[in-house]
Amino acid sequence: MVVLMRQRDRSERAARARGQVGRLAEAGVVAVAATFVDTAGITRVKGVPLGAFERAAGWGVGATPVFDAFGADDSIVDTPVANPAGDLRLLPDLDRLVALAGQPGWAWAPADRWTQDGEPHPGCSRLLARRMQDRLADSGYQALAAFEVEWVVYPEAEREAAEPVPGLPGPAYGMNRLIEGSDYAVELLRALAAQGVRVQQFHPEYAPGQLELSVAPEPPVASADTAVLVRATIRAVAARHGLAVSFAPCVQAGGVGNGGHLHISVSRDGHNLFSGGDRRFGLTAEAESFTGGVLHRLPALLAIGAPSVASYQRLLPSHWAGAYACWGLENREAALRLVTGSAGERADTANVELKCVDQSANPYLLVAAVLAAGLAGLEGHATLPEPVQLNPDSLSEQQRAELGVARLPTALAEAVDALATEPAFTDAFGPGLTETILAVRRAEIAGFADAGPEEIVAATRWRY
Ligand code: GLU
Ligand code: MG
């Protein structure tokens, strides 16, 4: 049944926005950036001056449905949604409206996409994620999720270079690198705190010029919103320091890439099902089923979570990217790493980390897909095989076969074929969105058909 947006809801939203506009104006805000993420994982935006925001909050901002057919390079893929006739409405989520500390004068809100007649747009990934979150709740479960953000910093001038050299030359996890980026990091952390983002950790990562930041868990839709906000803030503050940033899965062919790991836990009646259970490492049967549902669908999930051709230059063994379909306790080479936390805090902290995904993914589509897979696992009482407690790449083919550990797809085409025939995803997405996702992915594959690794990385580096 299609839920229509009622006239009263629109008036209430507009009235609420009126109050918020006053406060934002006092804080020096001039305009609101309303964002959504497209099929290819690019965050697209419409800006609304404060004077027009009340109306936009109630009745929406115009946006073409053709955005669903955009590739990461802005090409328009020939699909039914690429029809130039028609228009949608972006409805900013007033619960997330916030002044941007890293972009003085701007505020931000993530938007849902509705039709002009007040129906949810079937291609809106944020509404899809909300539906999956509600479906989980209808089954009696609540999920908490958090995206880890990794990025590489460059001096702005390197953007023009054929082979850009990252900034912050200090060693991986090194205090030297933190000192080199000290002022940038402090302004970034201050901006995120001012925007209500609860950062838990910040550190220099493994690759040259790479940094990482992790945030507190939230309900899934909120975690995807936060991923968008955090990346925008990282980029905006960097620009004020003469720095360019890349969140692309691979910024240098052969190097360690940027992951976009997703942590997720599920609770029932306020009890975290990833702790205090009678299964391995304290898992409950339900947490095992949820995780099993994800594990068994990883090849298809990669078409959502590792959706760019460049993703497969990151998703390599011995890169801590989780290139094998297996799970293990704190195993950084497993696609699913069980994280328990310390004794005494596990009821709060235990979760599973999906490592094989990166930030070319649309975070809303990704949380929707993970919830769909987890729900399918719960409904089918899925179980987990033996955990893997070493680098699966160090095993022989035969040992891996005995353990049931498979290499994940090594190219996007394999993942796309798996997605096309995975009912847990195609049913959740619906035929229109499924067809659009497949068409956009296949166009990206065709676009890079003759490209070598360096060319793919160069074409992707500054898109994310
Ligand atoms: N940069 C690695 C990746 O591509 C992850 C490193 C880590 O374990 O945090 O996923
Ligand atoms: Mg990391």
Short mmCIF file of C-alpha atoms and ligand atoms in Angstrom, two decimals:
data_model
loop_
_atom_site.label_atom_id
_atom_site.label_comp_id
_atom_site.label_asym_id
_atom_site.label_seq_id
_atom_site.Cartn_x
_atom_site.Cartn_y
_atom_site.Cartn_z
CA MET A 1 0.00 0.00 0.00
CA VAL A 2 1.35 3.40 -0.94
CA VAL A 3 1.40 5.92 1.91
CA LEU A 4 0.53 9.40 0.72
CA MET A 5 1.99 12.49 2.31
CA ARG A 6 -0.96 14.29 3.87
CA GLN A 7 -1.62 18.00 3.60
CA ARG A 8 -1.52 18.29 7.40
CA ASP A 9 1.96 16.73 7.51
CA ARG A 10 3.16 19.29 5.00
CA SER A 11 1.76 22.21 7.01
CA GLU A 12 3.26 20.83 10.21
CA ARG A 13 6.65 20.43 8.56
CA ALA A 14 6.53 23.98 7.20
CA ALA A 15 5.56 25.35 10.62
CA ARG A 16 8.40 23.48 12.28
CA ALA A 17 10.86 24.72 9.67
CA ARG A 18 9.75 28.31 10.36
CA GLY A 19 11.04 28.03 13.92
CA GLN A 20 14.26 26.40 12.79
CA VAL A 21 14.91 29.08 10.16
CA GLY A 22 14.92 31.76 12.87
CA ARG A 23 17.55 29.92 14.89
CA LEU A 24 19.69 29.18 11.81
CA ALA A 25 19.58 32.84 10.72
CA GLU A 26 20.83 33.88 14.17
CA ALA A 27 23.70 31.42 13.70
CA GLY A 28 24.63 33.16 10.42
CA VAL A 29 23.20 30.50 8.10
CA VAL A 30 22.30 31.70 4.60
CA ALA A 31 21.20 28.49 2.89
CA VAL A 32 20.49 24.80 3.46
CA ALA A 33 22.15 22.03 1.43
CA ALA A 34 19.62 19.20 0.98
CA THR A 35 21.47 16.03 -0.03
CA PHE A 36 20.59 12.61 -1.33
CA VAL A 37 22.88 9.83 -2.58
CA ASP A 38 22.43 8.45 -6.07
CA THR A 39 22.65 4.88 -7.38
CA ALA A 40 26.35 5.26 -8.15
CA GLY A 41 27.13 6.44 -4.61
CA ILE A 42 27.63 10.13 -5.38
CA THR A 43 26.07 12.60 -2.95
CA ARG A 44 24.01 15.08 -4.96
CA VAL A 45 22.64 18.35 -3.59
CA LYS A 46 20.15 21.17 -4.00
CA GLY A 47 20.76 24.36 -2.03
CA VAL A 48 17.84 26.37 -0.65
CA PRO A 49 18.27 29.94 0.68
CA LEU A 50 16.82 30.30 4.19
CA GLY A 51 14.02 32.52 2.89
CA ALA A 52 12.73 29.67 0.74
CA PHE A 53 13.30 26.91 3.25
CA GLU A 54 9.93 26.91 4.99
CA ARG A 55 8.19 26.21 1.69
CA ALA A 56 10.83 23.63 0.72
CA ALA A 57 10.35 21.84 4.05
CA GLY A 58 6.63 21.45 3.41
CA TRP A 59 6.40 20.97 -0.33
CA GLY A 60 9.89 19.91 -1.31
CA VAL A 61 12.58 20.99 -3.71
CA GLY A 62 12.39 19.92 -7.36
CA ALA A 63 14.82 17.27 -8.58
CA THR A 64 14.75 15.12 -11.69
CA PRO A 65 14.35 11.34 -11.32
CA VAL A 66 17.11 11.09 -13.96
CA PHE A 67 19.61 11.36 -11.07
CA ASP A 68 18.89 7.67 -10.43
CA ALA A 69 20.46 6.90 -13.81
CA PHE A 70 23.65 8.92 -13.23
CA GLY A 71 26.96 7.10 -13.31
CA ALA A 72 29.84 8.09 -11.02
CA ASP A 73 31.28 10.09 -13.93
CA ASP A 74 27.98 12.01 -14.43
CA SER A 75 27.14 10.11 -17.61
CA ILE A 76 23.44 9.26 -17.89
CA VAL A 77 22.78 5.58 -18.29
CA ASP A 78 20.04 4.56 -20.70
CA THR A 79 17.33 3.18 -18.37
CA PRO A 80 13.58 3.81 -17.99
CA VAL A 81 14.31 6.38 -15.23
CA ALA A 82 16.49 8.43 -17.61
CA ASN A 83 13.31 9.98 -19.04
CA PRO A 84 13.81 13.78 -19.03
CA ALA A 85 10.08 14.37 -18.47
CA GLY A 86 8.98 14.24 -14.83
CA ASP A 87 10.04 15.68 -11.49
CA LEU A 88 10.45 14.62 -7.87
CA ARG A 89 10.46 16.53 -4.59
CA LEU A 90 13.34 16.46 -2.11
CA LEU A 91 11.95 16.67 1.42
CA PRO A 92 14.66 17.62 3.92
CA ASP A 93 14.58 15.70 7.20
CA LEU A 94 14.09 18.42 9.81
CA ASP A 95 15.27 16.10 12.60
CA ARG A 96 18.77 16.18 11.08
CA LEU A 97 18.86 19.86 10.03
CA VAL A 98 22.10 21.33 11.36
CA ALA A 99 24.36 24.34 10.77
CA LEU A 100 27.61 23.22 9.15
CA ALA A 101 30.58 24.25 11.27
CA GLY A 102 33.03 23.44 8.47
CA GLN A 103 31.07 25.50 5.90
CA PRO A 104 30.07 28.73 7.67
CA GLY A 105 26.82 30.12 6.23
CA TRP A 106 25.49 26.70 5.24
CA ALA A 107 23.22 24.27 7.00
CA TRP A 108 22.58 20.69 5.89
CA ALA A 109 19.75 18.20 5.92
CA PRO A 110 19.48 14.77 4.30
CA ALA A 111 16.44 14.52 2.03
CA ASP A 112 13.89 11.87 1.11
CA ARG A 113 12.53 11.85 -2.39
CA TRP A 114 8.76 11.93 -2.99
CA THR A 115 6.63 12.37 -6.09
CA GLN A 116 4.83 15.64 -6.71
CA ASP A 117 1.59 13.86 -5.76
CA GLY A 118 2.95 12.92 -2.36
CA GLU A 119 3.93 9.28 -2.93
CA PRO A 120 7.30 7.88 -1.85
CA HIS A 121 9.64 7.65 -4.86
CA PRO A 122 10.37 3.92 -5.36
CA GLY A 123 13.99 4.77 -6.22
CA CYS A 124 14.64 6.71 -2.98
CA SER A 125 17.35 4.80 -1.13
CA ARG A 126 16.78 6.70 2.12
CA LEU A 127 13.08 5.78 2.19
CA LEU A 128 14.06 2.20 1.35
CA ALA A 129 16.48 2.10 4.29
CA ARG A 130 13.69 3.48 6.52
CA ARG A 131 11.29 0.76 5.28
CA MET A 132 13.84 -1.95 6.06
CA GLN A 133 14.48 -0.45 9.51
CA ASP A 134 10.69 -0.50 10.10
CA ARG A 135 10.43 -4.09 8.85
CA LEU A 136 13.09 -5.15 11.32
CA ALA A 137 11.16 -3.36 14.08
CA ASP A 138 7.94 -5.14 13.00
CA SER A 139 9.79 -8.43 13.55
CA GLY A 140 10.69 -7.26 17.06
CA TYR A 141 14.30 -6.20 16.49
CA GLN A 142 16.26 -2.95 16.63
CA ALA A 143 19.58 -2.43 14.88
CA LEU A 144 22.41 -0.03 15.65
CA ALA A 145 24.97 0.78 12.99
CA ALA A 146 28.05 2.93 12.41
CA PHE A 147 30.18 3.58 9.35
CA GLU A 148 33.95 3.91 9.71
CA VAL A 149 35.37 6.60 7.48
CA GLU A 150 38.83 6.34 5.92
CA TRP A 151 40.29 9.00 3.67
CA VAL A 152 43.55 10.13 2.10
CA VAL A 153 44.72 13.74 2.37
CA TYR A 154 46.63 15.58 -0.39
CA PRO A 155 47.97 19.11 -0.76
CA GLU A 156 45.36 20.84 -2.99
CA ALA A 157 47.92 21.29 -5.82
CA GLU A 158 48.29 17.50 -6.14
CA ARG A 159 44.76 17.31 -7.54
CA GLU A 160 46.19 18.23 -10.94
CA ALA A 161 49.04 15.70 -10.81
CA ALA A 162 48.97 12.49 -12.85
CA GLU A 163 50.24 10.61 -9.81
CA PRO A 164 49.26 12.71 -6.79
CA VAL A 165 51.50 12.41 -3.74
CA PRO A 166 49.54 12.33 -0.45
CA GLY A 167 50.25 14.86 2.28
CA LEU A 168 51.05 14.07 5.94
CA PRO A 169 54.09 11.87 5.18
CA GLY A 170 54.47 10.50 8.72
CA PRO A 171 54.23 6.76 9.37
CA ALA A 172 51.07 4.63 9.55
CA TYR A 173 49.33 5.04 12.91
CA GLY A 174 52.19 7.45 13.65
CA MET A 175 52.14 10.32 16.10
CA ASN A 176 54.27 12.16 13.52
CA ARG A 177 51.41 12.10 11.04
CA LEU A 178 48.97 13.28 13.66
CA ILE A 179 51.30 16.21 14.44
CA GLU A 180 51.63 17.05 10.74
CA GLY A 181 47.83 17.23 10.47
CA SER A 182 47.25 18.55 13.98
CA ASP A 183 45.44 21.83 13.22
CA TYR A 184 43.32 20.21 10.52
CA ALA A 185 42.34 17.38 12.85
CA VAL A 186 41.43 19.69 15.71
CA GLU A 187 39.24 21.89 13.51
CA LEU A 188 37.61 18.79 12.08
CA LEU A 189 36.85 17.26 15.48
CA ARG A 190 35.54 20.61 16.73
CA ALA A 191 33.26 20.95 13.68
CA LEU A 192 31.91 17.42 14.05
CA ALA A 193 31.21 17.94 17.76
CA ALA A 194 29.42 21.23 17.00
CA GLN A 195 27.26 19.33 14.50
CA GLY A 196 26.30 16.73 17.11
CA VAL A 197 28.42 13.91 15.62
CA ARG A 198 29.73 11.66 18.39
CA VAL A 199 33.26 10.76 17.26
CA GLN A 200 34.73 7.82 19.14
CA GLN A 201 38.19 7.63 17.64
CA PHE A 202 40.51 9.39 15.18
CA HIS A 203 43.81 8.00 13.93
CA PRO A 204 46.36 7.99 11.09
CA GLU A 205 45.69 4.83 9.00
CA TYR A 206 47.99 2.45 7.12
CA ALA A 207 48.23 3.99 3.62
CA PRO A 208 50.30 7.14 2.93
CA GLY A 209 48.36 10.27 3.98
CA GLN A 210 45.43 8.18 5.21
CA LEU A 211 43.31 9.05 8.24
CA GLU A 212 40.34 7.36 9.89
CA LEU A 213 37.49 8.37 12.10
CA SER A 214 34.83 6.25 13.81
CA VAL A 215 31.54 7.39 15.30
CA ALA A 216 29.02 6.11 17.86
CA PRO A 217 26.34 3.66 16.69
CA GLU A 218 22.88 4.94 15.75
CA PRO A 219 19.76 3.49 14.12
CA PRO A 220 20.63 2.46 10.54
CA VAL A 221 19.13 5.40 8.63
CA ALA A 222 20.77 7.84 11.04
CA SER A 223 24.12 6.05 10.61
CA ALA A 224 23.91 6.57 6.83
CA ASP A 225 23.01 10.25 7.35
CA THR A 226 26.00 10.60 9.65
CA ALA A 227 28.29 9.00 7.04
CA VAL A 228 27.20 11.66 4.52
CA LEU A 229 27.63 14.48 7.04
CA VAL A 230 31.01 13.27 8.29
CA ARG A 231 32.47 12.98 4.79
CA ALA A 232 31.16 16.43 3.82
CA THR A 233 32.70 17.91 6.97
CA ILE A 234 36.03 16.18 6.40
CA ARG A 235 36.16 17.61 2.87
CA ALA A 236 35.01 21.10 3.83
CA VAL A 237 37.48 21.51 6.71
CA ALA A 238 40.28 20.10 4.53
CA ALA A 239 39.56 22.73 1.86
CA ARG A 240 40.02 25.46 4.49
CA HIS A 241 43.48 24.02 5.15
CA GLY A 242 44.50 23.84 1.48
CA LEU A 243 43.97 20.09 1.41
CA ALA A 244 42.10 17.83 -1.00
CA VAL A 245 40.70 14.51 0.18
CA SER A 246 39.72 11.22 -1.43
CA PHE A 247 37.36 8.59 -0.04
CA ALA A 248 37.74 6.47 -3.20
CA PRO A 249 38.15 2.72 -2.67
CA CYS A 250 41.59 2.79 -4.25
CA VAL A 251 43.70 5.93 -4.58
CA GLN A 252 46.88 4.27 -5.83
CA ALA A 253 47.00 1.07 -7.87
CA GLY A 254 48.54 -1.69 -5.75
CA GLY A 255 48.19 0.29 -2.51
CA VAL A 256 46.00 -0.15 0.54
CA GLY A 257 42.61 1.45 -0.07
CA ASN A 258 39.89 3.32 1.79
CA GLY A 259 37.35 1.03 3.41
CA GLY A 260 33.88 2.07 4.53
CA HIS A 261 33.34 -0.66 7.09
CA LEU A 262 29.87 -0.97 8.55
CA HIS A 263 29.43 -2.06 12.17
CA ILE A 264 26.03 -3.44 13.06
CA SER A 265 24.36 -5.00 16.07
CA VAL A 266 20.81 -6.16 16.66
CA SER A 267 18.87 -6.10 19.88
CA ARG A 268 15.51 -7.38 21.09
CA ASP A 269 13.75 -5.97 24.15
CA GLY A 270 16.81 -3.82 24.80
CA HIS A 271 19.20 -6.78 24.89
CA ASN A 272 22.11 -6.83 22.46
CA LEU A 273 21.82 -10.19 20.70
CA PHE A 274 25.56 -10.18 19.91
CA SER A 275 26.44 -10.74 23.57
CA GLY A 276 25.42 -13.00 26.45
CA GLY A 277 24.24 -15.85 24.21
CA ASP A 278 25.07 -19.56 24.27
CA ARG A 279 26.66 -19.71 20.81
CA ARG A 280 30.31 -19.13 19.86
CA PHE A 281 31.89 -16.01 21.40
CA GLY A 282 28.67 -15.21 23.26
CA LEU A 283 26.46 -14.85 20.17
CA THR A 284 22.77 -15.63 20.54
CA ALA A 285 21.08 -17.88 17.98
CA GLU A 286 19.36 -14.80 16.55
CA ALA A 287 22.62 -12.85 16.11
CA GLU A 288 24.08 -15.93 14.43
CA SER A 289 21.13 -16.11 12.05
CA PHE A 290 21.30 -12.39 11.23
CA THR A 291 25.06 -12.62 10.57
CA GLY A 292 24.62 -15.86 8.62
CA GLY A 293 22.03 -14.16 6.43
CA VAL A 294 24.61 -11.51 5.54
CA LEU A 295 27.51 -13.97 5.13
CA HIS A 296 25.58 -16.17 2.70
CA ARG A 297 24.72 -13.18 0.50
CA LEU A 298 28.08 -11.39 0.39
CA PRO A 299 28.74 -11.81 -3.36
CA ALA A 300 25.42 -10.13 -4.21
CA LEU A 301 25.84 -7.58 -1.41
CA LEU A 302 29.09 -6.42 -2.99
CA ALA A 303 27.14 -5.00 -5.94
CA ILE A 304 25.78 -2.54 -3.34
CA GLY A 305 28.71 -2.28 -0.91
CA ALA A 306 31.63 -2.37 -3.36
CA PRO A 307 29.80 -0.92 -6.35
CA SER A 308 32.57 0.70 -8.35
CA VAL A 309 34.96 -0.97 -10.76
CA ALA A 310 37.78 0.43 -8.59
CA SER A 311 36.35 -1.32 -5.51
CA TYR A 312 38.01 -4.54 -6.65
CA GLN A 313 41.45 -2.94 -6.58
CA ARG A 314 40.89 -2.43 -2.86
CA LEU A 315 39.19 -5.74 -2.09
CA LEU A 316 42.39 -7.80 -2.10
CA PRO A 317 43.73 -10.43 0.31
CA SER A 318 46.16 -9.19 2.97
CA HIS A 319 44.90 -5.60 2.68
CA TRP A 320 42.64 -5.84 5.79
CA ALA A 321 39.76 -5.37 3.38
CA GLY A 322 38.02 -8.71 4.08
CA ALA A 323 38.39 -10.34 0.67
CA TYR A 324 37.16 -13.78 1.78
CA ALA A 325 33.60 -14.79 2.61
CA CYS A 326 34.10 -15.94 6.19
CA TRP A 327 33.76 -14.68 9.73
CA GLY A 328 36.07 -14.65 12.70
CA LEU A 329 36.57 -13.10 16.11
CA GLU A 330 38.53 -9.87 15.59
CA ASN A 331 39.85 -11.23 12.26
CA ARG A 332 40.73 -8.27 10.03
CA GLU A 333 41.04 -10.51 6.97
CA ALA A 334 37.50 -11.87 7.32
CA ALA A 335 34.68 -10.11 5.46
CA LEU A 336 32.72 -10.30 8.73
CA ARG A 337 34.76 -9.49 11.82
CA LEU A 338 33.02 -10.19 15.11
CA VAL A 339 33.89 -7.46 17.61
CA THR A 340 32.99 -8.19 21.22
CA GLY A 341 34.63 -5.32 23.12
CA SER A 342 36.13 -5.80 26.58
CA ALA A 343 34.74 -8.05 29.29
CA GLY A 344 32.18 -6.06 31.25
CA GLU A 345 31.03 -3.80 28.41
CA ARG A 346 29.96 -6.40 25.84
CA ALA A 347 26.23 -5.92 26.21
CA ASP A 348 26.86 -2.40 24.87
CA THR A 349 29.68 -2.99 22.43
CA ALA A 350 29.42 -6.41 20.75
CA ASN A 351 28.73 -6.11 17.02
CA VAL A 352 29.74 -7.45 13.66
CA GLU A 353 31.87 -5.39 11.26
CA LEU A 354 31.27 -5.76 7.54
CA LYS A 355 34.74 -5.06 6.16
CA CYS A 356 34.46 -5.83 2.45
CA VAL A 357 32.57 -2.62 1.64
CA ASP A 358 33.83 0.84 0.71
CA GLN A 359 32.69 4.42 0.39
CA SER A 360 31.70 4.31 -3.24
CA ALA A 361 28.61 2.62 -1.79
CA ASN A 362 25.39 4.54 -1.28
CA PRO A 363 25.21 4.17 2.54
CA TYR A 364 21.38 4.07 2.53
CA LEU A 365 21.29 1.28 -0.04
CA LEU A 366 23.96 -0.55 1.92
CA VAL A 367 22.17 -0.46 5.27
CA ALA A 368 18.94 -1.45 3.50
CA ALA A 369 20.67 -4.42 1.87
CA VAL A 370 22.37 -5.53 5.10
CA LEU A 371 19.05 -5.39 6.96
CA ALA A 372 17.35 -7.33 4.13
CA ALA A 373 20.06 -10.01 4.26
CA GLY A 374 19.96 -10.15 8.06
CA LEU A 375 16.18 -10.45 8.09
CA ALA A 376 16.34 -13.25 5.52
CA GLY A 377 18.85 -14.98 7.81
CA LEU A 378 16.56 -14.55 10.83
CA GLU A 379 13.54 -15.82 8.91
CA GLY A 380 15.48 -18.84 7.58
CA HIS A 381 17.22 -19.58 10.95
CA ALA A 382 20.61 -19.33 9.19
CA THR A 383 23.69 -20.63 10.98
CA LEU A 384 27.37 -19.73 10.74
CA PRO A 385 30.13 -22.12 9.64
CA GLU A 386 33.34 -22.51 11.66
CA PRO A 387 34.96 -19.14 12.43
CA VAL A 388 38.29 -18.43 10.72
CA GLN A 389 41.02 -17.22 13.07
CA LEU A 390 43.89 -16.66 10.63
CA ASN A 391 44.50 -15.04 7.25
CA PRO A 392 42.39 -17.16 4.88
CA ASP A 393 44.86 -16.30 2.13
CA SER A 394 47.50 -18.33 3.95
CA LEU A 395 45.44 -21.52 3.50
CA SER A 396 45.58 -23.80 0.49
CA GLU A 397 42.61 -23.92 -1.90
CA GLN A 398 41.77 -27.32 -0.47
CA GLN A 399 41.86 -26.12 3.16
CA ARG A 400 39.61 -23.22 2.23
CA ALA A 401 37.20 -25.54 0.47
CA GLU A 402 37.08 -27.76 3.58
CA LEU A 403 36.27 -24.73 5.75
CA GLY A 404 33.73 -23.42 3.23
CA VAL A 405 35.69 -20.19 2.76
CA ALA A 406 35.39 -18.64 -0.70
CA ARG A 407 37.17 -15.71 -2.26
CA LEU A 408 34.68 -12.88 -2.77
CA PRO A 409 34.08 -11.58 -6.32
CA THR A 410 37.26 -10.23 -7.88
CA ALA A 411 35.38 -7.97 -10.29
CA LEU A 412 32.17 -5.94 -10.19
CA ALA A 413 30.56 -8.02 -12.97
CA GLU A 414 30.53 -11.12 -10.73
CA ALA A 415 28.82 -9.22 -7.92
CA VAL A 416 26.26 -7.73 -10.31
CA ASP A 417 25.34 -11.17 -11.66
CA ALA A 418 24.91 -12.41 -8.08
CA LEU A 419 22.68 -9.43 -7.21
CA ALA A 420 20.43 -10.04 -10.22
CA THR A 421 19.43 -13.46 -8.85
CA GLU A 422 19.32 -12.79 -5.09
CA PRO A 423 15.66 -12.52 -4.05
CA ALA A 424 16.42 -11.09 -0.60
CA PHE A 425 17.70 -7.96 -2.37
CA THR A 426 15.57 -7.86 -5.52
CA ASP A 427 12.39 -8.27 -3.42
CA ALA A 428 13.47 -5.57 -0.96
CA PHE A 429 14.47 -3.11 -3.69
CA GLY A 430 11.54 -3.81 -6.04
CA PRO A 431 11.84 -4.34 -9.79
CA GLY A 432 12.36 -0.68 -10.79
CA LEU A 433 15.22 0.06 -8.41
CA THR A 434 16.81 -3.33 -9.04
CA GLU A 435 16.78 -2.69 -12.79
CA THR A 436 18.29 0.77 -12.31
CA ILE A 437 21.07 -0.50 -10.05
CA LEU A 438 21.96 -3.29 -12.48
CA ALA A 439 21.95 -0.89 -15.46
CA VAL A 440 24.15 1.69 -13.71
CA ARG A 441 26.65 -0.96 -12.58
CA ARG A 442 26.79 -2.55 -16.04
CA ALA A 443 27.39 0.85 -17.63
CA GLU A 444 30.31 1.47 -15.24
CA ILE A 445 31.76 -1.92 -16.17
CA ALA A 446 31.37 -1.21 -19.89
CA GLY A 447 32.94 2.25 -19.47
CA PHE A 448 36.11 0.71 -18.04
CA ALA A 449 36.17 -2.33 -20.35
CA ASP A 450 39.50 -1.37 -21.92
CA ALA A 451 41.02 0.47 -18.93
CA GLY A 452 44.00 -0.71 -16.92
CA PRO A 453 44.28 -0.39 -13.11
CA GLU A 454 46.03 3.02 -13.17
CA GLU A 455 43.42 4.49 -15.49
CA ILE A 456 40.56 3.18 -13.34
CA VAL A 457 42.12 4.60 -10.17
CA ALA A 458 42.81 7.98 -11.82
CA ALA A 459 39.22 8.20 -13.08
CA THR A 460 37.80 7.34 -9.64
CA ARG A 461 40.14 9.14 -7.23
CA TRP A 462 38.44 12.53 -7.21
CA ARG A 463 34.86 11.33 -7.66
CA TYR A 464 34.37 10.21 -4.05
N1 GLU B 1 42.11 0.37 4.79
C1 GLU B 1 41.58 -0.94 4.98
C2 GLU B 1 40.45 -1.18 4.00
O1 GLU B 1 40.59 -0.90 2.87
C3 GLU B 1 41.09 -1.16 6.39
C4 GLU B 1 42.10 -1.02 7.48
C5 GLU B 1 41.45 -1.33 8.81
O2 GLU B 1 41.37 -2.49 9.19
O3 GLU B 1 40.90 -0.41 9.41
O4 GLU B 1 39.40 -1.62 4.34
MG MG B 2 40.71 1.41 9.35
#
